Coordinates of C-alpha atoms in Angstrom, one line a residue:
Chain A
X5 CA 0.0 0.1 -0.1
X6 CA 0.8 3.8 -0.2
X7 CA 3.0 4.8 2.7
X8 CA 2.4 8.5 4.6
X9 CA 5.5 9.5 6.5
X10 CA 3.9 11.4 9.5
X11 CA 6.5 13.1 11.4
X12 CA 6.9 14.3 14.3
X13 CA 5.7 10.8 16.0
X14 CA 5.4 12.6 19.1
X15 CA 5.3 15.7 20.8
X16 CA 5.4 17.8 24.4
X17 CA 4.9 20.7 24.4
X18 CA 4.1 24.0 26.9
X19 CA 0.4 25.3 26.8
X20 CA 0.6 28.3 24.7
X21 CA 3.9 27.3 22.5
X22 CA 3.1 26.7 18.3
X23 CA 3.0 23.2 16.6
X24 CA 4.1 21.9 13.8
X25 CA 3.6 18.5 12.0
X26 CA 4.1 17.1 8.4
X27 CA 3.3 14.3 6.2
X28 CA 5.0 13.4 3.1
X29 CA 4.8 10.5 0.3
X30 CA 6.7 9.3 -2.8
X31 CA 3.2 9.4 -4.3
X32 CA 1.4 12.1 -5.6
X33 CA -2.5 12.9 -3.7
X34 CA -5.5 14.7 -5.1
X35 CA -6.6 15.7 -1.8
X36 CA -4.8 15.8 2.0
X37 CA -6.7 15.8 5.3
X38 CA -6.4 16.2 8.5
X39 CA -8.1 14.4 11.5
X40 CA -7.8 14.3 14.6
X41 CA -9.0 11.3 17.7
X42 CA -9.2 12.0 21.0
X43 CA -9.1 9.0 23.5
X44 CA -11.8 6.8 22.6
X45 CA -13.2 8.4 19.7
X46 CA -12.8 8.1 16.1
X47 CA -10.9 10.7 14.1
X48 CA -12.6 13.5 13.7
X49 CA -11.7 16.3 10.3
X50 CA -10.0 19.4 10.6
X51 CA -9.1 20.8 7.7
X52 CA -9.7 19.2 4.0
X53 CA -7.1 20.6 1.4
X54 CA -8.2 20.0 -2.5
X55 CA -5.9 22.0 -4.7
X56 CA -1.7 22.3 -5.0
X57 CA -0.4 25.0 -3.0
X58 CA -3.6 25.5 -0.9
X59 CA -3.3 27.0 2.5
X60 CA -6.1 26.8 4.3
X61 CA -7.0 27.9 8.0
X62 CA -9.8 26.6 10.9
X63 CA -9.4 28.8 13.6
X64 CA -5.9 28.5 15.4
X65 CA -5.1 25.4 13.0
X66 CA -3.5 26.1 9.5
X67 CA -2.8 23.0 6.9
X68 CA -1.0 23.5 3.6
X69 CA -1.9 21.4 0.3
X70 CA 2.3 20.8 -1.1
X71 CA 3.1 22.1 -4.5
X72 CA 4.6 18.7 -5.5
X73 CA 1.3 17.4 -4.2
X74 CA 3.4 14.7 -2.1
X75 CA 3.4 16.7 1.4
X76 CA 1.1 18.8 3.9
X77 CA 1.9 20.2 6.7
X78 CA -0.5 21.1 9.8
X79 CA 0.1 24.1 12.3
X80 CA -1.2 24.8 15.8
X81 CA -1.2 28.0 17.4
X82 CA -1.2 28.8 20.6
X83 CA -1.5 25.7 21.8
X84 CA -4.2 24.7 24.7
X85 CA -4.7 21.7 27.0
X86 CA -7.7 20.6 24.6
X87 CA -5.5 20.5 21.7
X88 CA -4.3 16.4 23.3
X89 CA -4.8 14.4 21.0
X90 CA -3.5 11.9 18.0
X91 CA -3.4 13.8 14.6
X92 CA -3.2 12.1 11.3
X93 CA -2.9 13.0 7.7
X94 CA -4.5 11.0 5.3
X95 CA -4.0 11.5 1.3
X96 CA -6.6 10.5 -0.9
X97 CA -6.1 9.2 -4.4
X98 CA -9.4 9.8 -6.7
X99 CA -7.6 7.1 -9.4
X100 CA -7.8 4.1 -7.3
X101 CA -11.4 4.3 -6.4
X102 CA -11.7 6.8 -3.9
X103 CA -9.3 5.1 -1.4
X104 CA -7.5 7.1 1.6
X105 CA -4.2 6.5 3.1
X106 CA -3.5 7.5 6.5
X107 CA 0.2 8.6 8.3
X108 CA 0.9 7.3 11.0
X109 CA 0.1 9.3 13.7
X110 CA 1.4 12.6 15.4
X111 CA 0.6 12.4 19.5
X112 CA 0.5 15.7 20.7
X113 CA 0.7 16.5 24.4
X114 CA 0.1 19.7 25.8
X115 CA 1.7 20.7 29.0
X116 CA -0.6 23.3 31.2
Chain B
X9 CA -28.0 13.8 11.7
X10 CA -26.8 10.7 13.4
X11 CA -23.1 9.8 12.6
X12 CA -21.3 6.7 11.9
X13 CA -21.9 4.4 14.5
X14 CA -20.0 1.0 15.4
X15 CA -20.8 -2.1 17.6
X16 CA -19.3 -3.5 19.6
X17 CA -17.4 -0.5 21.4
X18 CA -15.1 -3.4 22.9
X19 CA -14.9 -7.0 22.3
X20 CA -12.3 -9.2 24.2
X21 CA -12.4 -12.9 22.9
X22 CA -10.0 -15.6 22.8
X23 CA -7.7 -16.9 19.9
X24 CA -9.4 -19.0 17.6
X25 CA -13.4 -17.6 18.4
X26 CA -15.6 -15.5 15.7
X27 CA -16.1 -11.8 16.4
X28 CA -18.8 -10.2 13.9
X29 CA -18.3 -5.8 14.3
X30 CA -21.6 -3.7 13.2
X31 CA -21.0 -0.6 11.3
X32 CA -23.9 1.9 10.4
X33 CA -23.0 4.8 7.8
X34 CA -24.5 7.9 8.0
X35 CA -27.6 7.6 6.1
X36 CA -27.3 7.5 1.8
X37 CA -23.6 7.6 2.4
X38 CA -22.7 5.4 -0.7
X39 CA -19.2 5.0 0.6
X40 CA -18.2 2.7 3.3
X41 CA -14.5 1.7 4.3
X42 CA -13.2 -0.4 6.7
X43 CA -9.7 0.7 8.7
X44 CA -7.9 -0.8 11.1
X45 CA -5.3 0.6 13.7
X46 CA -3.2 -1.3 15.4
X47 CA -1.3 0.6 18.8
X48 CA 1.1 3.1 17.4
X49 CA 0.9 2.3 13.5
X50 CA -1.0 4.1 10.7
X51 CA -4.9 4.0 10.4
X52 CA -4.9 1.2 7.4
X53 CA -7.0 0.5 5.0
X54 CA -9.6 -3.1 4.7
X55 CA -11.6 -2.3 2.0
X56 CA -14.2 0.0 0.5
X57 CA -17.8 -0.5 -0.4
X58 CA -19.8 1.5 -3.0
X59 CA -23.4 0.7 -1.7
X60 CA -23.3 -3.1 -1.7
X61 CA -20.2 -3.9 -3.8
X62 CA -16.7 -4.3 -2.8
X63 CA -14.9 -1.5 -4.8
X64 CA -11.4 -2.2 -3.2
X65 CA -10.6 -5.3 -0.9
X66 CA -7.0 -5.3 -0.9
X67 CA -5.9 -4.7 2.3
X68 CA -7.8 -7.6 4.1
X69 CA -5.2 -9.2 5.7
X70 CA -6.5 -12.7 4.9
X71 CA -9.3 -14.9 4.4
X72 CA -9.9 -15.2 8.2
X73 CA -11.4 -11.6 7.4
X74 CA -15.4 -11.4 5.8
X75 CA -17.3 -8.3 5.1
X76 CA -20.6 -7.8 3.9
X77 CA -23.2 -5.3 3.2
X78 CA -26.2 -6.6 2.1
X79 CA -28.8 -4.2 0.7
X80 CA -26.0 -1.4 0.6
X81 CA -27.0 -0.1 4.2
X82 CA -24.6 -1.2 7.3
X83 CA -21.9 -3.2 6.9
X84 CA -20.0 -6.2 9.2
X85 CA -16.6 -7.3 9.6
X86 CA -16.5 -10.4 10.7
X87 CA -13.2 -12.4 12.0
X88 CA -13.2 -16.1 12.1
X89 CA -11.0 -17.9 13.6
X90 CA -9.6 -14.8 15.5
X91 CA -5.8 -14.9 15.8
X92 CA -3.9 -12.3 18.7
X93 CA -2.6 -10.3 15.9
X94 CA -5.7 -9.1 15.0
X95 CA -6.0 -7.3 17.9
X96 CA -5.9 -3.3 17.3
X97 CA -9.2 -0.5 16.9
X98 CA -11.4 -1.4 13.8
X99 CA -12.8 2.2 12.2
X100 CA -15.6 2.7 10.1
X101 CA -15.9 5.5 7.7
X102 CA -18.3 6.9 5.3
X103 CA -18.7 9.4 2.9
X104 CA -20.6 10.6 0.1
X105 CA -19.3 10.7 -3.6
X106 CA -15.8 10.4 -2.6
X107 CA -15.8 13.6 -0.3
X108 CA -14.7 14.3 3.1
X109 CA -14.5 10.5 5.4
X110 CA -17.0 10.5 8.3
X111 CA -15.7 8.2 11.0
X112 CA -17.3 5.7 13.6
X113 CA -15.4 5.7 17.6
X114 CA -14.1 2.1 16.4
X115 CA -14.4 -1.1 18.2
X116 CA -11.6 -2.1 20.0
X117 CA -10.9 -5.7 19.7
X118 CA -8.4 -7.7 21.9
X119 CA -7.7 -11.0 21.0
X120 CA -6.2 -13.2 23.8

């Protein structure tokens, strides 16, 4: 299957700090998505990116669809305790039957 | 509108036993996906239904796994007989015409 390399694997940060995580692949994707999973819950969509170069914000979150279509990053500004969770990137290839491929996740811990 | 619902939320079985997981997608979503996450790893694709048809089942680990979606509504994923390495969280997700994926809360399977 396709491999999405997501980094870092985990982060421990102080409340108020900014966070940056990214996802890279050797393959081209048509859509990049960022999800957050809270403990005991399913992943919830944060941001969807549909065009190369697109930069989209959702509150304190900003994500970009890389120009090469092989990467994406997610930034969280001024982190708060409720940002704790696992963040997953996902890429969609529409030429392979609308299949989504996921990264390994970034576990974020925010220290108050 | 009800989200994607999964049952059971947690199942503990012994090696060799059978388990059936159920997923009710969001009403009207033709696309239904099964994923599995083993702790610390990526959310791995298992298979994709479009209505009642299997669009892609390339991620199914082996023939101990059987997924069905009779009538194109809810889906079941049966593992028979279960092995230790089948433990993990099984996520179901649905989407409308290749749009955003909406996840259920997952079914955690523990095989002893």
